[in-house]
Amino acid sequence: MCEYNTKAIQEIELNILDEIDRLCKEYGIIYFASGGTFLGAVRHKGFIPWDNDIDLGMFRDEYERFIQVAEEHLNGQFEIHTYRNNKSHHYYMAHVVDKRYSVKRLGSKDQRIENVWVDIFPYDALPNNPIRRCIHYSYLTFCRAMFHLAYFETVDVKRKDRSRIDKIAIGLCKYLSVVVHPDKIKWREKIDELLKRYSIKKSDYIVNFIGIKRRKEIFPQKFFADLIQYEFEGRTILGPKDYDRILSQLYGDYWSPPKDKNKGVHPIELVGDYAVHGNK
C-alpha cells in the first residue's frame, strides 16, 4: 500500500474517531484503545506508521448501549454498521463508517467495496473456573471456525500478521469451503449467545474474542480496571494503565517494530474522488 493511501485512510479514520469520542462523552460511554491502536498509542503516540485501521474496545454493556445511541445520534455522514442493521455487514463486531469514503478490500476472494471504518470490539466475560473457561473458549473457537468457513470468500487471506496456526486453519478452510457450507446466521448467532452468557460484573476474566490474537486476548479483568489517557495523533485516548502486561502478552517484544515483510495491514485501497484528489 502506498504511503499516500495509508495516510489518507488514517486521516478519514481520525475524523470517525473524533465523532465516536464526541458521542461517547455526550452519553457517558467508556471506550478504550485496543490491539494495534493501543500499541500505536504507547509506542508511537499515534498510528503505527504502516497501520491503516483503528481498533477500539468496549465492555459488553457499554458496547450494546453505544450501538443504540449511535444508530440515532451519529452526525450525518457517519453510520454504525452491525450485522443486525446492515445485511452486507458480515463481521461480528461493529463498524462506525464515514459514508463519504470507500475502500476496496484486496485480501479476500470477494474484493468488495466498503466505507472507511473504525472497528468497535466487544469485550466479554469468561467463566472464573479454569476448566469451564477452557471448555467455553474452545466451543467459541469451534463456532468461529464454522462462521469463517461460512464466509470464507470474505476472509482476508493476505493479512501478514496472522499466526502460523491461523494460516494453517485458513488453508484448510480454503479446501473445505468447496464442499462444506455452514449456515451463516446460525453460527454468528451462536457466537453472540455464547459471548453474552456470562456477566462482566461477576467474572474475573474478559476476552476480546474477535481479536486476531486469539487466546492472547484473554485477560484478568483487573488489567482494565484503571484506564488512563494516552496521546494519539494530537488527541488523547483511554487505555489500560498497565500497558506493559497487556502489550507483552499480545505482541511479546512490542518495543521492537517487526521486519518490513511482517508489517501487517489490511490490504485495501481508496476508491472514488478521495483516492484521486484528496480531501478538498
PDB file of C-alpha atoms in Angstrom:
ATOM      1  CA  MET A   1       0.000   0.000   0.000  1.00  0.00           C
ATOM      2  CA  CYS A   2       1.405   3.388  -0.972  1.00  0.00           C
ATOM      3  CA  GLU A   3       2.195   5.892   1.767  1.00  0.00           C
ATOM      4  CA  TYR A   4      -0.377   8.385   0.473  1.00  0.00           C
ATOM      5  CA  ASN A   5      -3.126   5.780   0.553  1.00  0.00           C
ATOM      6  CA  THR A   6      -2.278   4.858   4.160  1.00  0.00           C
ATOM      7  CA  LYS A   7      -2.081   8.491   5.313  1.00  0.00           C
ATOM      8  CA  ALA A   8      -5.355   9.355   3.613  1.00  0.00           C
ATOM      9  CA  ILE A   9      -7.174   6.423   5.232  1.00  0.00           C
ATOM     10  CA  GLN A  10      -5.713   7.346   8.613  1.00  0.00           C
ATOM     11  CA  GLU A  11      -6.978  10.922   8.219  1.00  0.00           C
ATOM     12  CA  ILE A  12     -10.517   9.714   7.477  1.00  0.00           C
ATOM     13  CA  GLU A  13     -10.410   7.318  10.425  1.00  0.00           C
ATOM     14  CA  LEU A  14      -9.326  10.090  12.783  1.00  0.00           C
ATOM     15  CA  ASN A  15     -12.459  12.007  11.789  1.00  0.00           C
ATOM     16  CA  ILE A  16     -14.514   8.916  12.630  1.00  0.00           C
ATOM     17  CA  LEU A  17     -12.672   8.591  15.955  1.00  0.00           C
ATOM     18  CA  ASP A  18     -13.490  12.223  16.788  1.00  0.00           C
ATOM     19  CA  GLU A  19     -17.175  11.527  16.165  1.00  0.00           C
ATOM     20  CA  ILE A  20     -17.111   8.381  18.319  1.00  0.00           C
ATOM     21  CA  ASP A  21     -15.382  10.366  21.065  1.00  0.00           C
ATOM     22  CA  ARG A  22     -17.993  13.134  20.843  1.00  0.00           C
ATOM     23  CA  LEU A  23     -20.849  10.678  21.168  1.00  0.00           C
ATOM     24  CA  CYS A  24     -19.271   8.703  24.000  1.00  0.00           C
ATOM     25  CA  LYS A  25     -18.567  11.843  26.026  1.00  0.00           C
ATOM     26  CA  GLU A  26     -22.082  13.127  25.468  1.00  0.00           C
ATOM     27  CA  TYR A  27     -23.700   9.885  26.635  1.00  0.00           C
ATOM     28  CA  GLY A  28     -21.156   8.763  29.232  1.00  0.00           C
ATOM     29  CA  ILE A  29     -19.963   5.670  27.357  1.00  0.00           C
ATOM     30  CA  ILE A  30     -16.466   4.343  28.076  1.00  0.00           C
ATOM     31  CA  TYR A  31     -14.253   3.127  25.246  1.00  0.00           C
ATOM     32  CA  PHE A  32     -10.539   2.414  25.061  1.00  0.00           C
ATOM     33  CA  ALA A  33      -7.782   1.749  22.555  1.00  0.00           C
ATOM     34  CA  SER A  34      -7.455  -1.919  21.626  1.00  0.00           C
ATOM     35  CA  GLY A  35      -4.916  -4.074  19.795  1.00  0.00           C
ATOM     36  CA  GLY A  36      -2.711  -2.240  17.334  1.00  0.00           C
ATOM     37  CA  THR A  37      -4.237   1.106  18.217  1.00  0.00           C
ATOM     38  CA  PHE A  38      -3.197   0.653  21.848  1.00  0.00           C
ATOM     39  CA  LEU A  39       0.279  -0.409  20.737  1.00  0.00           C
ATOM     40  CA  GLY A  40       0.454   2.661  18.499  1.00  0.00           C
ATOM     41  CA  ALA A  41      -0.586   4.974  21.322  1.00  0.00           C
ATOM     42  CA  VAL A  42       2.127   3.587  23.610  1.00  0.00           C
ATOM     43  CA  ARG A  43       4.953   3.196  21.083  1.00  0.00           C
ATOM     44  CA  HIS A  44       4.244   5.966  18.550  1.00  0.00           C
ATOM     45  CA  LYS A  45       1.788   8.313  20.308  1.00  0.00           C
ATOM     46  CA  GLY A  46      -0.485   7.687  17.350  1.00  0.00           C
ATOM     47  CA  PHE A  47      -0.903   5.231  14.496  1.00  0.00           C
ATOM     48  CA  ILE A  48       1.641   2.528  13.941  1.00  0.00           C
ATOM     49  CA  PRO A  49       3.047   4.218  10.800  1.00  0.00           C
ATOM     50  CA  TRP A  50       2.152   1.404   8.411  1.00  0.00           C
ATOM     51  CA  ASP A  51      -1.209   0.594  10.033  1.00  0.00           C
ATOM     52  CA  ASN A  52      -4.450   1.575   8.337  1.00  0.00           C
ATOM     53  CA  ASP A  53      -7.149   0.916  10.892  1.00  0.00           C
ATOM     54  CA  ILE A  54      -8.309   1.990  14.350  1.00  0.00           C
ATOM     55  CA  ASP A  55      -9.402  -0.619  16.899  1.00  0.00           C
ATOM     56  CA  LEU A  56     -11.489   0.385  19.911  1.00  0.00           C
ATOM     57  CA  GLY A  57     -12.821  -1.769  22.734  1.00  0.00           C
ATOM     58  CA  MET A  58     -15.879  -1.542  24.962  1.00  0.00           C
ATOM     59  CA  PHE A  59     -17.132  -3.820  27.708  1.00  0.00           C
ATOM     60  CA  ARG A  60     -20.265  -5.628  26.537  1.00  0.00           C
ATOM     61  CA  ASP A  61     -22.828  -3.420  28.349  1.00  0.00           C
ATOM     62  CA  GLU A  62     -21.158  -0.258  27.033  1.00  0.00           C
ATOM     63  CA  TYR A  63     -20.921  -1.791  23.559  1.00  0.00           C
ATOM     64  CA  GLU A  64     -24.642  -2.564  23.361  1.00  0.00           C
ATOM     65  CA  ARG A  65     -25.539   0.891  24.655  1.00  0.00           C
ATOM     66  CA  PHE A  66     -23.189   2.550  22.180  1.00  0.00           C
ATOM     67  CA  ILE A  67     -24.860   0.769  19.271  1.00  0.00           C
ATOM     68  CA  GLN A  68     -28.277   2.024  20.388  1.00  0.00           C
ATOM     69  CA  VAL A  69     -27.048   5.595  20.823  1.00  0.00           C
ATOM     70  CA  ALA A  70     -25.039   5.595  17.581  1.00  0.00           C
ATOM     71  CA  GLU A  71     -27.978   4.399  15.487  1.00  0.00           C
ATOM     72  CA  GLU A  72     -29.864   7.549  16.494  1.00  0.00           C
ATOM     73  CA  HIS A  73     -27.301  10.238  17.201  1.00  0.00           C
ATOM     74  CA  LEU A  74     -24.277   9.978  14.905  1.00  0.00           C
ATOM     75  CA  ASN A  75     -23.793  13.053  12.730  1.00  0.00           C
ATOM     76  CA  GLY A  76     -24.993  12.874   9.131  1.00  0.00           C
ATOM     77  CA  GLN A  77     -22.011  11.440   7.244  1.00  0.00           C
ATOM     78  CA  PHE A  78     -21.400   8.715   9.822  1.00  0.00           C
ATOM     79  CA  GLU A  79     -23.221   5.422  10.368  1.00  0.00           C
ATOM     80  CA  ILE A  80     -22.836   2.417  12.624  1.00  0.00           C
ATOM     81  CA  HIS A  81     -22.885  -0.898  10.785  1.00  0.00           C
ATOM     82  CA  THR A  82     -23.703  -4.137  12.576  1.00  0.00           C
ATOM     83  CA  TYR A  83     -24.821  -7.476  11.205  1.00  0.00           C
ATOM     84  CA  ARG A  84     -28.270  -6.714  12.623  1.00  0.00           C
ATOM     85  CA  ASN A  85     -28.824  -3.366  10.896  1.00  0.00           C
ATOM     86  CA  ASN A  86     -26.880  -3.899   7.651  1.00  0.00           C
ATOM     87  CA  LYS A  87     -27.240  -7.055   5.561  1.00  0.00           C
ATOM     88  CA  SER A  88     -23.902  -6.535   3.803  1.00  0.00           C
ATOM     89  CA  HIS A  89     -22.030  -6.298   7.128  1.00  0.00           C
ATOM     90  CA  HIS A  90     -20.766  -9.849   7.673  1.00  0.00           C
ATOM     91  CA  TYR A  91     -18.460  -9.018  10.593  1.00  0.00           C
ATOM     92  CA  TYR A  92     -19.428  -9.815  14.182  1.00  0.00           C
ATOM     93  CA  MET A  93     -18.024  -6.568  15.645  1.00  0.00           C
ATOM     94  CA  ALA A  94     -19.496  -3.166  14.805  1.00  0.00           C
ATOM     95  CA  HIS A  95     -18.015  -0.604  12.417  1.00  0.00           C
ATOM     96  CA  VAL A  96     -18.530   3.133  12.572  1.00  0.00           C
ATOM     97  CA  VAL A  97     -18.106   4.337   8.991  1.00  0.00           C
ATOM     98  CA  ASP A  98     -17.829   7.567   7.054  1.00  0.00           C
ATOM     99  CA  LYS A  99     -20.317   7.196   4.213  1.00  0.00           C
ATOM    100  CA  ARG A 100     -18.397   9.687   2.044  1.00  0.00           C
ATOM    101  CA  TYR A 101     -15.323   7.498   1.555  1.00  0.00           C
ATOM    102  CA  SER A 102     -14.828   3.930   0.408  1.00  0.00           C
ATOM    103  CA  VAL A 103     -12.062   1.378   0.047  1.00  0.00           C
ATOM    104  CA  LYS A 104     -11.671  -1.810  -1.949  1.00  0.00           C
ATOM    105  CA  ARG A 105     -10.759  -4.924   0.061  1.00  0.00           C
ATOM    106  CA  LEU A 106      -7.900  -6.681  -1.743  1.00  0.00           C
ATOM    107  CA  GLY A 107      -7.017  -9.509   0.639  1.00  0.00           C
ATOM    108  CA  SER A 108     -10.015 -11.790   0.079  1.00  0.00           C
ATOM    109  CA  LYS A 109     -11.645 -13.591  -2.828  1.00  0.00           C
ATOM    110  CA  ASP A 110     -14.553 -11.172  -2.539  1.00  0.00           C
ATOM    111  CA  GLN A 111     -12.846  -7.858  -3.389  1.00  0.00           C
ATOM    112  CA  ARG A 112     -15.768  -5.815  -2.138  1.00  0.00           C
ATOM    113  CA  ILE A 113     -16.186  -2.070  -1.696  1.00  0.00           C
ATOM    114  CA  GLU A 114     -16.777  -0.849   1.871  1.00  0.00           C
ATOM    115  CA  ASN A 115     -16.961   2.515   3.587  1.00  0.00           C
ATOM    116  CA  VAL A 116     -13.854   3.513   5.544  1.00  0.00           C
ATOM    117  CA  TRP A 117     -14.393   2.242   9.095  1.00  0.00           C
ATOM    118  CA  VAL A 118     -13.297   2.137  12.712  1.00  0.00           C
ATOM    119  CA  ASP A 119     -13.628  -1.228  14.487  1.00  0.00           C
ATOM    120  CA  ILE A 120     -15.548  -1.434  17.771  1.00  0.00           C
ATOM    121  CA  PHE A 121     -14.790  -4.697  19.593  1.00  0.00           C
ATOM    122  CA  PRO A 122     -16.943  -6.021  22.461  1.00  0.00           C
ATOM    123  CA  TYR A 123     -15.010  -7.304  25.483  1.00  0.00           C
ATOM    124  CA  ASP A 124     -16.886 -10.157  27.120  1.00  0.00           C
ATOM    125  CA  ALA A 125     -16.802 -12.171  30.346  1.00  0.00           C
ATOM    126  CA  LEU A 126     -15.428 -15.686  30.690  1.00  0.00           C
ATOM    127  CA  PRO A 127     -16.101 -18.260  33.443  1.00  0.00           C
ATOM    128  CA  ASN A 128     -13.946 -17.961  36.556  1.00  0.00           C
ATOM    129  CA  ASN A 129     -13.430 -21.713  36.822  1.00  0.00           C
ATOM    130  CA  PRO A 130     -10.392 -22.585  34.646  1.00  0.00           C
ATOM    131  CA  ILE A 131     -11.873 -25.841  33.299  1.00  0.00           C
ATOM    132  CA  ARG A 132     -15.182 -24.214  32.389  1.00  0.00           C
ATOM    133  CA  ARG A 133     -13.254 -21.290  30.890  1.00  0.00           C
ATOM    134  CA  CYS A 134     -11.248 -23.641  28.688  1.00  0.00           C
ATOM    135  CA  ILE A 135     -14.347 -25.547  27.541  1.00  0.00           C
ATOM    136  CA  HIS A 136     -16.278 -22.344  26.880  1.00  0.00           C
ATOM    137  CA  TYR A 137     -13.457 -20.788  24.872  1.00  0.00           C
ATOM    138  CA  SER A 138     -12.869 -23.996  22.899  1.00  0.00           C
ATOM    139  CA  TYR A 139     -16.527 -24.152  21.885  1.00  0.00           C
ATOM    140  CA  LEU A 140     -16.402 -20.484  20.903  1.00  0.00           C
ATOM    141  CA  THR A 141     -13.352 -21.225  18.758  1.00  0.00           C
ATOM    142  CA  PHE A 142     -15.195 -24.060  17.001  1.00  0.00           C
ATOM    143  CA  CYS A 143     -18.135 -21.737  16.315  1.00  0.00           C
ATOM    144  CA  ARG A 144     -15.766 -19.104  14.978  1.00  0.00           C
ATOM    145  CA  ALA A 145     -14.188 -21.648  12.614  1.00  0.00           C
ATOM    146  CA  MET A 146     -17.616 -22.591  11.276  1.00  0.00           C
ATOM    147  CA  PHE A 147     -18.517 -18.914  10.911  1.00  0.00           C
ATOM    148  CA  HIS A 148     -15.331 -18.184   8.940  1.00  0.00           C
ATOM    149  CA  LEU A 149     -15.933 -21.244   6.801  1.00  0.00           C
ATOM    150  CA  ALA A 150     -19.409 -19.943   6.001  1.00  0.00           C
ATOM    151  CA  TYR A 151     -17.946 -16.569   4.981  1.00  0.00           C
ATOM    152  CA  PHE A 152     -14.659 -17.818   3.547  1.00  0.00           C
ATOM    153  CA  GLU A 153     -14.920 -15.603   0.470  1.00  0.00           C
ATOM    154  CA  THR A 154     -14.600 -12.564   2.751  1.00  0.00           C
ATOM    155  CA  VAL A 155     -11.640 -13.813   4.851  1.00  0.00           C
ATOM    156  CA  ASP A 156      -8.532 -11.640   4.487  1.00  0.00           C
ATOM    157  CA  VAL A 157      -6.116 -14.406   3.482  1.00  0.00           C
ATOM    158  CA  LYS A 158      -3.322 -11.937   2.621  1.00  0.00           C
ATOM    159  CA  ARG A 159      -3.060 -10.329   6.042  1.00  0.00           C
ATOM    160  CA  LYS A 160       0.577 -10.606   7.154  1.00  0.00           C
ATOM    161  CA  ASP A 161       0.239 -10.625  10.942  1.00  0.00           C
ATOM    162  CA  ARG A 162      -1.650 -13.903  11.267  1.00  0.00           C
ATOM    163  CA  SER A 163      -0.203 -16.669  13.426  1.00  0.00           C
ATOM    164  CA  ARG A 164       1.064 -19.916  11.908  1.00  0.00           C
ATOM    165  CA  ILE A 165      -1.965 -21.742  13.320  1.00  0.00           C
ATOM    166  CA  ASP A 166      -4.292 -19.211  11.677  1.00  0.00           C
ATOM    167  CA  LYS A 167      -2.537 -19.671   8.334  1.00  0.00           C
ATOM    168  CA  ILE A 168      -2.885 -23.451   8.582  1.00  0.00           C
ATOM    169  CA  ALA A 169      -6.577 -23.104   9.510  1.00  0.00           C
ATOM    170  CA  ILE A 170      -7.197 -20.746   6.581  1.00  0.00           C
ATOM    171  CA  GLY A 171      -5.504 -23.191   4.215  1.00  0.00           C
ATOM    172  CA  LEU A 172      -7.737 -25.998   5.479  1.00  0.00           C
ATOM    173  CA  CYS A 173     -10.845 -23.826   5.189  1.00  0.00           C
ATOM    174  CA  LYS A 174      -9.931 -22.982   1.606  1.00  0.00           C
ATOM    175  CA  TYR A 175     -10.385 -26.629   0.641  1.00  0.00           C
ATOM    176  CA  LEU A 176     -13.330 -27.334   2.940  1.00  0.00           C
ATOM    177  CA  SER A 177     -15.247 -24.297   1.650  1.00  0.00           C
ATOM    178  CA  VAL A 178     -15.673 -26.061  -1.704  1.00  0.00           C
ATOM    179  CA  VAL A 179     -17.775 -28.853  -0.194  1.00  0.00           C
ATOM    180  CA  VAL A 180     -18.928 -27.581   3.233  1.00  0.00           C
ATOM    181  CA  HIS A 181     -21.325 -24.644   3.500  1.00  0.00           C
ATOM    182  CA  PRO A 182     -22.266 -23.887   7.129  1.00  0.00           C
ATOM    183  CA  ASP A 183     -25.270 -21.724   7.898  1.00  0.00           C
ATOM    184  CA  LYS A 184     -24.004 -18.137   8.264  1.00  0.00           C
ATOM    185  CA  ILE A 185     -26.763 -16.891  10.533  1.00  0.00           C
ATOM    186  CA  LYS A 186     -26.725 -19.958  12.793  1.00  0.00           C
ATOM    187  CA  TRP A 187     -23.038 -19.735  13.676  1.00  0.00           C
ATOM    188  CA  ARG A 188     -22.951 -15.976  14.070  1.00  0.00           C
ATOM    189  CA  GLU A 189     -25.922 -16.086  16.429  1.00  0.00           C
ATOM    190  CA  LYS A 190     -24.314 -18.923  18.371  1.00  0.00           C
ATOM    191  CA  ILE A 191     -21.173 -16.833  18.881  1.00  0.00           C
ATOM    192  CA  ASP A 192     -23.347 -13.947  20.044  1.00  0.00           C
ATOM    193  CA  GLU A 193     -25.229 -16.131  22.521  1.00  0.00           C
ATOM    194  CA  LEU A 194     -22.040 -17.629  23.972  1.00  0.00           C
ATOM    195  CA  LEU A 195     -20.273 -14.292  24.341  1.00  0.00           C
ATOM    196  CA  LYS A 196     -23.236 -12.843  26.249  1.00  0.00           C
ATOM    197  CA  ARG A 197     -23.636 -15.836  28.558  1.00  0.00           C
ATOM    198  CA  TYR A 198     -21.533 -14.548  31.451  1.00  0.00           C
ATOM    199  CA  SER A 199     -21.740 -11.243  33.305  1.00  0.00           C
ATOM    200  CA  ILE A 200     -18.762  -8.897  33.319  1.00  0.00           C
ATOM    201  CA  LYS A 201     -19.722  -7.871  36.858  1.00  0.00           C
ATOM    202  CA  LYS A 202     -19.278 -11.430  38.126  1.00  0.00           C
ATOM    203  CA  SER A 203     -16.247 -12.503  36.118  1.00  0.00           C
ATOM    204  CA  ASP A 204     -12.541 -12.157  36.821  1.00  0.00           C
ATOM    205  CA  TYR A 205     -11.597 -12.722  33.169  1.00  0.00           C
ATOM    206  CA  ILE A 206     -12.514 -10.959  29.951  1.00  0.00           C
ATOM    207  CA  VAL A 207     -11.776 -11.623  26.300  1.00  0.00           C
ATOM    208  CA  ASN A 208     -11.726  -9.718  23.043  1.00  0.00           C
ATOM    209  CA  PHE A 209     -12.849 -12.855  21.273  1.00  0.00           C
ATOM    210  CA  ILE A 210     -12.956 -11.310  17.790  1.00  0.00           C
ATOM    211  CA  GLY A 211      -9.389 -10.039  18.141  1.00  0.00           C
ATOM    212  CA  ILE A 212      -6.769 -11.585  15.873  1.00  0.00           C
ATOM    213  CA  LYS A 213      -4.514 -12.776  18.716  1.00  0.00           C
ATOM    214  CA  ARG A 214      -6.959 -15.467  19.873  1.00  0.00           C
ATOM    215  CA  ARG A 215      -6.104 -16.792  23.379  1.00  0.00           C
ATOM    216  CA  LYS A 216      -3.652 -13.952  23.915  1.00  0.00           C
ATOM    217  CA  GLU A 217      -6.719 -11.689  24.051  1.00  0.00           C
ATOM    218  CA  ILE A 218      -7.859 -13.267  27.353  1.00  0.00           C
ATOM    219  CA  PHE A 219      -7.009 -11.023  30.300  1.00  0.00           C
ATOM    220  CA  PRO A 220      -7.721 -10.735  34.015  1.00  0.00           C
ATOM    221  CA  GLN A 221     -10.385  -8.059  34.224  1.00  0.00           C
ATOM    222  CA  LYS A 222      -8.286  -6.175  36.783  1.00  0.00           C
ATOM    223  CA  PHE A 223      -5.859  -5.257  33.959  1.00  0.00           C
ATOM    224  CA  PHE A 224      -8.603  -2.944  32.640  1.00  0.00           C
ATOM    225  CA  ALA A 225      -9.747  -1.567  35.988  1.00  0.00           C
ATOM    226  CA  ASP A 226      -7.567   1.549  35.728  1.00  0.00           C
ATOM    227  CA  LEU A 227      -7.814   3.400  32.412  1.00  0.00           C
ATOM    228  CA  ILE A 228      -5.633   6.446  31.725  1.00  0.00           C
ATOM    229  CA  GLN A 229      -5.189   8.887  28.862  1.00  0.00           C
ATOM    230  CA  TYR A 230      -2.594   8.266  26.141  1.00  0.00           C
ATOM    231  CA  GLU A 231      -1.598  10.661  23.392  1.00  0.00           C
ATOM    232  CA  PHE A 232      -2.854   9.650  19.959  1.00  0.00           C
ATOM    233  CA  GLU A 233      -2.263  11.856  16.896  1.00  0.00           C
ATOM    234  CA  GLY A 234      -2.677  15.087  18.838  1.00  0.00           C
ATOM    235  CA  ARG A 235      -5.652  13.724  20.767  1.00  0.00           C
ATOM    236  CA  THR A 236      -5.955  11.622  23.876  1.00  0.00           C
ATOM    237  CA  ILE A 237      -7.434   8.161  24.071  1.00  0.00           C
ATOM    238  CA  LEU A 238      -8.112   5.907  27.038  1.00  0.00           C
ATOM    239  CA  GLY A 239      -6.149   2.725  27.561  1.00  0.00           C
ATOM    240  CA  PRO A 240      -5.231   0.417  30.451  1.00  0.00           C
ATOM    241  CA  LYS A 241      -2.628   1.910  32.771  1.00  0.00           C
ATOM    242  CA  ASP A 242      -0.642  -1.337  32.954  1.00  0.00           C
ATOM    243  CA  TYR A 243       0.178  -1.322  29.250  1.00  0.00           C
ATOM    244  CA  ASP A 244       3.288  -3.474  29.632  1.00  0.00           C
ATOM    245  CA  ARG A 245       1.482  -6.618  30.787  1.00  0.00           C
ATOM    246  CA  ILE A 246      -1.159  -6.321  28.078  1.00  0.00           C
ATOM    247  CA  LEU A 247       1.154  -5.484  25.169  1.00  0.00           C
ATOM    248  CA  SER A 248       3.744  -8.063  26.239  1.00  0.00           C
ATOM    249  CA  GLN A 249       1.032 -10.713  26.243  1.00  0.00           C
ATOM    250  CA  LEU A 250      -0.247  -9.682  22.816  1.00  0.00           C
ATOM    251  CA  TYR A 251       2.990  -8.930  20.994  1.00  0.00           C
ATOM    252  CA  GLY A 252       5.979 -10.124  23.016  1.00  0.00           C
ATOM    253  CA  ASP A 253       8.779  -7.583  22.474  1.00  0.00           C
ATOM    254  CA  TYR A 254       6.393  -4.790  21.496  1.00  0.00           C
ATOM    255  CA  TRP A 255       9.030  -2.027  21.566  1.00  0.00           C
ATOM    256  CA  SER A 256      10.834  -3.520  18.550  1.00  0.00           C
ATOM    257  CA  PRO A 257       8.977  -2.963  15.240  1.00  0.00           C
ATOM    258  CA  PRO A 258       8.669  -6.068  13.037  1.00  0.00           C
ATOM    259  CA  LYS A 259      10.629  -6.626   9.848  1.00  0.00           C
ATOM    260  CA  ASP A 260       9.150  -4.962   6.769  1.00  0.00           C
ATOM    261  CA  LYS A 261       7.858  -8.268   5.394  1.00  0.00           C
ATOM    262  CA  ASN A 262       5.866  -8.843   8.588  1.00  0.00           C
ATOM    263  CA  LYS A 263       4.246  -5.436   8.854  1.00  0.00           C
ATOM    264  CA  GLY A 264       0.613  -6.396   8.742  1.00  0.00           C
ATOM    265  CA  VAL A 265      -2.037  -4.102   7.286  1.00  0.00           C
ATOM    266  CA  HIS A 266      -5.428  -4.654   5.788  1.00  0.00           C
ATOM    267  CA  PRO A 267      -4.759  -4.875   2.024  1.00  0.00           C
ATOM    268  CA  ILE A 268      -7.123  -2.099   0.947  1.00  0.00           C
ATOM    269  CA  GLU A 269      -7.051   0.881  -1.374  1.00  0.00           C
ATOM    270  CA  LEU A 270      -9.109   4.042  -1.517  1.00  0.00           C
ATOM    271  CA  VAL A 271     -11.598   4.349  -4.332  1.00  0.00           C
ATOM    272  CA  GLY A 272     -13.534   7.367  -5.589  1.00  0.00           C
ATOM    273  CA  ASP A 273     -12.698  11.054  -5.519  1.00  0.00           C
ATOM    274  CA  TYR A 274     -10.605  10.994  -2.320  1.00  0.00           C
ATOM    275  CA  ALA A 275      -8.216   8.494  -3.869  1.00  0.00           C
ATOM    276  CA  VAL A 276      -7.539  10.896  -6.731  1.00  0.00           C
ATOM    277  CA  HIS A 277      -7.915  14.399  -5.307  1.00  0.00           C
ATOM    278  CA  GLY A 278      -7.555  14.033  -1.536  1.00  0.00           C
ATOM    279  CA  ASN A 279      -9.807  15.758   0.984  1.00  0.00           C
ATOM    280  CA  LYS A 280     -10.549  19.126  -0.637  1.00  0.00           C
TER     281      LYS A 280
END
